[in-house]
PDB file of C-alpha atoms in Angstrom:
ATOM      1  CA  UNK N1090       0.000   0.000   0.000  1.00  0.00           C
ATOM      2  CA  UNK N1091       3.106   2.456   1.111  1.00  0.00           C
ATOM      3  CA  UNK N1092       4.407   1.525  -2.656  1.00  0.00           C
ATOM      4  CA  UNK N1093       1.226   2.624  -4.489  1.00  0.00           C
ATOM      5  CA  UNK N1094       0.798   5.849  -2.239  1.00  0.00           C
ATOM      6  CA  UNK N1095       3.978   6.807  -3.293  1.00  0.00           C
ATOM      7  CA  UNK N1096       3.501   6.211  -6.314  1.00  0.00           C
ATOM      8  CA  UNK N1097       0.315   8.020  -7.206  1.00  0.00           C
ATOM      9  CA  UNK N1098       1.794  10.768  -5.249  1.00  0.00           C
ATOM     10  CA  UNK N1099       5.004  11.008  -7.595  1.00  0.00           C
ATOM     11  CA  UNK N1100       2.294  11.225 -10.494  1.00  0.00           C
ATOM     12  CA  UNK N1101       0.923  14.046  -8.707  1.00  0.00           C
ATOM     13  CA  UNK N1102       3.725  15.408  -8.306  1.00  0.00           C
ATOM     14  CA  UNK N1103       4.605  15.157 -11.865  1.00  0.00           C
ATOM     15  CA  UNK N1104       1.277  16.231 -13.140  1.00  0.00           C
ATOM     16  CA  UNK N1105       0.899  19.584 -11.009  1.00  0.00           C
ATOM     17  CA  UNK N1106       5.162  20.651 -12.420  1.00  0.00           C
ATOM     18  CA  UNK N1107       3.801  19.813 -15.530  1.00  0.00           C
ATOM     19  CA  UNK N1108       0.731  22.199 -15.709  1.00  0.00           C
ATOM     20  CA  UNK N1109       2.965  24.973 -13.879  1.00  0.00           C
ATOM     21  CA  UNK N1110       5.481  24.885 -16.301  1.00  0.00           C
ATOM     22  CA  UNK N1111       2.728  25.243 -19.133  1.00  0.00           C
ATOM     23  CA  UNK N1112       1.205  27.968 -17.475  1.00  0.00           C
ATOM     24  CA  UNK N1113       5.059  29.659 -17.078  1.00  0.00           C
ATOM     25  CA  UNK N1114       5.286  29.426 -20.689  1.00  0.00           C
ATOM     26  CA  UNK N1115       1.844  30.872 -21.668  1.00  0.00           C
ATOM     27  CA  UNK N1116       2.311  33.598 -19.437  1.00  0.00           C
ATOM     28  CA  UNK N1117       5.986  34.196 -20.576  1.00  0.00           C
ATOM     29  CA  UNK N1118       5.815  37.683 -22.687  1.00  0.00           C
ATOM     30  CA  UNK N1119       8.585  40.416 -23.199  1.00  0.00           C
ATOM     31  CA  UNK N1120       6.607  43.777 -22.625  1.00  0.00           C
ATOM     32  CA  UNK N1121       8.160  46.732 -24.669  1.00  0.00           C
ATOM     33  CA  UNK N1122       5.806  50.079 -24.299  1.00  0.00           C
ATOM     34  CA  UNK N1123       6.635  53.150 -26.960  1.00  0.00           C
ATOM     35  CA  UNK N1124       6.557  55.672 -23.603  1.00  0.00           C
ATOM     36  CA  UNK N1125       7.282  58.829 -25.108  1.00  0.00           C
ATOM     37  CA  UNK N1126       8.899  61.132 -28.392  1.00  0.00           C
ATOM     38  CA  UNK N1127       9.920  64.043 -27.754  1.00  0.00           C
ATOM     39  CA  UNK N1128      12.095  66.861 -30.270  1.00  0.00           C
ATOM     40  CA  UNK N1129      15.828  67.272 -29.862  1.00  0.00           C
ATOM     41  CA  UNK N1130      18.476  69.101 -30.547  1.00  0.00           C
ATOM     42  CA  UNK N1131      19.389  66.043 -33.175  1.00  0.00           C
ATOM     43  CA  UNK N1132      15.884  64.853 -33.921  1.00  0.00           C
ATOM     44  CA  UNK N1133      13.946  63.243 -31.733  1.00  0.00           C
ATOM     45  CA  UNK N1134      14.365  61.473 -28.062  1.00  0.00           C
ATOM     46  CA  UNK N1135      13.016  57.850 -28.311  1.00  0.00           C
ATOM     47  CA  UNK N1136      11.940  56.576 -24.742  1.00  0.00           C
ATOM     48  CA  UNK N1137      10.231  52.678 -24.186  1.00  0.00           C
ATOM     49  CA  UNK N1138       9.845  50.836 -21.545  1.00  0.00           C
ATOM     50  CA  UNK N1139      10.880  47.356 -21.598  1.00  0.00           C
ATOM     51  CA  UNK N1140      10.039  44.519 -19.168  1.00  0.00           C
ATOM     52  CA  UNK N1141      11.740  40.754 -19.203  1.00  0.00           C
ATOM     53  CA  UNK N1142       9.175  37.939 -17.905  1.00  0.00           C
ATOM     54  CA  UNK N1143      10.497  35.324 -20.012  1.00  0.00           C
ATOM     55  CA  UNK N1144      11.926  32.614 -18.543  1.00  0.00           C
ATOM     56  CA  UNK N1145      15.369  33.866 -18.924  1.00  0.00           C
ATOM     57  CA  UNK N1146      17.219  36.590 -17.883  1.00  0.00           C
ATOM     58  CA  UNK N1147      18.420  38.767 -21.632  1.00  0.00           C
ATOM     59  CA  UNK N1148      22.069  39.501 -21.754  1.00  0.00           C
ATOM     60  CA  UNK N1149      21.589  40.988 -24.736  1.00  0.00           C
ATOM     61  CA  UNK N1150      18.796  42.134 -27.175  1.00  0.00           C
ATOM     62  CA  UNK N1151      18.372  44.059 -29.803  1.00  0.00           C
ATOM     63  CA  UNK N1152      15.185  45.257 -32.145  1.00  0.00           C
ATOM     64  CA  UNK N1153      14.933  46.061 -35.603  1.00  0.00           C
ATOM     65  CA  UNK N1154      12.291  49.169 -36.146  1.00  0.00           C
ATOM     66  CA  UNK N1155      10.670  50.386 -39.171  1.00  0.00           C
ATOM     67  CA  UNK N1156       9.237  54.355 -38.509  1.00  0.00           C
ATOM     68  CA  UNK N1157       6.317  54.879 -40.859  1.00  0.00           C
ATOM     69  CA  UNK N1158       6.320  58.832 -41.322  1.00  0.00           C
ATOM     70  CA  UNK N1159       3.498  61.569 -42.205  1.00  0.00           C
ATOM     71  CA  UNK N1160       3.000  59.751 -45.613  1.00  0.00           C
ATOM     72  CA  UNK N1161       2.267  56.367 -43.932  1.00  0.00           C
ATOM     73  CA  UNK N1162       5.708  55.196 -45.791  1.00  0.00           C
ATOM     74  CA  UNK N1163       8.590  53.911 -44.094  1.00  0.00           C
ATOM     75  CA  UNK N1164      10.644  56.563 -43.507  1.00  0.00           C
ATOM     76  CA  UNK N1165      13.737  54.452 -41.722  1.00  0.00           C
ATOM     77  CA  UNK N1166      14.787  50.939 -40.602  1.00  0.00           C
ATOM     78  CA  UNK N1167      17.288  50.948 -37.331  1.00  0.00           C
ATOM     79  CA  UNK N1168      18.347  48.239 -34.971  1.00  0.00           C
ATOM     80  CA  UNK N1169      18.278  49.747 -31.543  1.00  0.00           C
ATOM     81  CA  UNK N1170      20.094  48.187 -28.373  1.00  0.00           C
ATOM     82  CA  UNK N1171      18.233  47.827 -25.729  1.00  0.00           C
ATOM     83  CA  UNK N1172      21.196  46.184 -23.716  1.00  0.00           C
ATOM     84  CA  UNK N1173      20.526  43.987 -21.121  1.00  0.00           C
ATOM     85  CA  UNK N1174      16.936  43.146 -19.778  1.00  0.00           C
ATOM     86  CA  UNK N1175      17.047  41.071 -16.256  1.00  0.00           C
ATOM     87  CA  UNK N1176      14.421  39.105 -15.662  1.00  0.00           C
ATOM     88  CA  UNK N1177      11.435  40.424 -13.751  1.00  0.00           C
ATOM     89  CA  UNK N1178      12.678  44.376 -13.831  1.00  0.00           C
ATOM     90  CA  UNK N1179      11.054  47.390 -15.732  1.00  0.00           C
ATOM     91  CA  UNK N1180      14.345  49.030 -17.766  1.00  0.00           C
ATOM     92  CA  UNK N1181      13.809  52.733 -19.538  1.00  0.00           C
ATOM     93  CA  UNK N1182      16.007  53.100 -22.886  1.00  0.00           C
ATOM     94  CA  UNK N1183      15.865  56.318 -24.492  1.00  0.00           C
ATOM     95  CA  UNK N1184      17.050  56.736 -27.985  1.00  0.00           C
ATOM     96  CA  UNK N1185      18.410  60.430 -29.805  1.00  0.00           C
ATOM     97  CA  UNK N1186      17.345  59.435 -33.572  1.00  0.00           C
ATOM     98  CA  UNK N1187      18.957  62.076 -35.677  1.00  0.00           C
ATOM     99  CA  UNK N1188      16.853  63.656 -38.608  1.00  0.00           C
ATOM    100  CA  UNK N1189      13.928  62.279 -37.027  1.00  0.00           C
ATOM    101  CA  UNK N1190      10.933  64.723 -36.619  1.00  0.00           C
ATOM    102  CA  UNK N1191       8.904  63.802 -34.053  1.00  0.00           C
ATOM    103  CA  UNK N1192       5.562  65.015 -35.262  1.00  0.00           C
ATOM    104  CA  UNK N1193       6.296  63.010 -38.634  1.00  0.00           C
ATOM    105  CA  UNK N1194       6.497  59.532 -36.641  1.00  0.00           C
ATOM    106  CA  UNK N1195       2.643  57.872 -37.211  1.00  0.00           C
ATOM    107  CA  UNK N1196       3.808  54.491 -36.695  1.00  0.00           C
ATOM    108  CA  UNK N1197       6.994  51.993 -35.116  1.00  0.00           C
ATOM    109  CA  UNK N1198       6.719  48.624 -35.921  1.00  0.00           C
ATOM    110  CA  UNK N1199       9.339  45.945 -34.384  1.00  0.00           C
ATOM    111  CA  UNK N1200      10.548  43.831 -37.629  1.00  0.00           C
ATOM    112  CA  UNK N1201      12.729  41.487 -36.054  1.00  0.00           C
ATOM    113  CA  UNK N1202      15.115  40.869 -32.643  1.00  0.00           C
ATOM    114  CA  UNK N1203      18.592  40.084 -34.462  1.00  0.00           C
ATOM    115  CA  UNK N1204      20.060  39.508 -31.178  1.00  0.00           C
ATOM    116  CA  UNK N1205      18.763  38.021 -28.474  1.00  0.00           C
ATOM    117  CA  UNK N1206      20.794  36.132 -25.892  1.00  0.00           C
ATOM    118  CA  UNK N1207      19.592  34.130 -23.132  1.00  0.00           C
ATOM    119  CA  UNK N1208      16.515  33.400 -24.192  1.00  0.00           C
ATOM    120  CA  UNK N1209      15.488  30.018 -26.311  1.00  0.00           C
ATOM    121  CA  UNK N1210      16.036  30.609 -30.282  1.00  0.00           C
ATOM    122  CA  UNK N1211      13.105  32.231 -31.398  1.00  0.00           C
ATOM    123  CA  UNK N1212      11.773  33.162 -27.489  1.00  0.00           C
ATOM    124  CA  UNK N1213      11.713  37.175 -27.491  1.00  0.00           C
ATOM    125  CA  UNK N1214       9.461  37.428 -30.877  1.00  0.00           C
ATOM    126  CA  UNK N1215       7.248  34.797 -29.851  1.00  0.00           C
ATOM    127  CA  UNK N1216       6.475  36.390 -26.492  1.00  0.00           C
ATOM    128  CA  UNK N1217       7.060  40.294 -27.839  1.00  0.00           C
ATOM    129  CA  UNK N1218       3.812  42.375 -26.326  1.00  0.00           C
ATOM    130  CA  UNK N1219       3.985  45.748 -27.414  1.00  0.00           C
ATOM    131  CA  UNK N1220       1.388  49.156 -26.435  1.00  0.00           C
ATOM    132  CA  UNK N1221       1.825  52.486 -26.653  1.00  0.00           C
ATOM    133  CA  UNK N1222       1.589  55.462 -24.000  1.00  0.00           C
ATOM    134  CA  UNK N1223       1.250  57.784 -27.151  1.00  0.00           C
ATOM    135  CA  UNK N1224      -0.879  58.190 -30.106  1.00  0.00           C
ATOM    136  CA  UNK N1225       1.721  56.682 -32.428  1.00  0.00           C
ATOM    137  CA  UNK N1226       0.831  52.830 -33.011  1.00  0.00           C
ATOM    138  CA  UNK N1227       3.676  50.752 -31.557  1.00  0.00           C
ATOM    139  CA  UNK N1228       3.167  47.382 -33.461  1.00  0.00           C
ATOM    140  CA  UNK N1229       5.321  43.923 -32.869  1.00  0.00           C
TER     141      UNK N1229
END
């Protein structure tokens, strides 16, 4: 009887770590907010915030953004880097993008993240959630 206990209670045990680490996975989502534009003396100031709740801290990452301008054509592609992004915290990047008008900027899509390390392959564009703060569309 003490052999079967522990055994359906090892199956338990596996079933319950099993649905957690589904539920970890589902809820596993790299949050990067367009928080703010503002003019500058070389174009305009960028500012997200970014937030790591994958299941890996980011040594690394980078993101490749098209700006859409007044025309609703893309206007530029850059690859901006965003650095490091620990696990868990909020970070603020802020990015001086010369010959930028701000008031031209209708829409920043992310394209791609050519680097990303830490992370599974494929990991920060399948959990990528992006909003704005602003009335410029911030698409992923």
């Amino acid at each position: 009887m003490t052999v079967r206990f522990a055994a359906v209670a090892a199956s338990m045990v596996m079933a319950v770590s099993s649905v957690c680490q589904a539920q970890d996975a589902a809820t596993a989502k790299l949050d990067v907010e367009l928080n703010a534009l503002a003019p500058s003396q070389k174009g305009c100031m960028m500012t997200f915030v970014a937030e790591n709740n994958l299941q890996a801290p980011i040594s690394k990452i980078s993101f490749e953004l098209a700006f859409f301008n007044d025309k609703n054509a893309v206007d530029r592609i850059t690859v901006l880097d965003f650095r490091d992004l620990p696990q868990g915290k909020k970070r603020v990047r802020q990015f001086d993008m010369p010959n930028v008008k701000c008031e031209t900027v209708t829409r920043i899509i992310i394209n791609d993240t050519p680097v990303c390390d830490g992370p599974a392959t494929g990991e920060c564009m399948k959990g990528l959630v992006t909003r704005s703060q602003i009335s410029v569309p911030f698409e992923g």
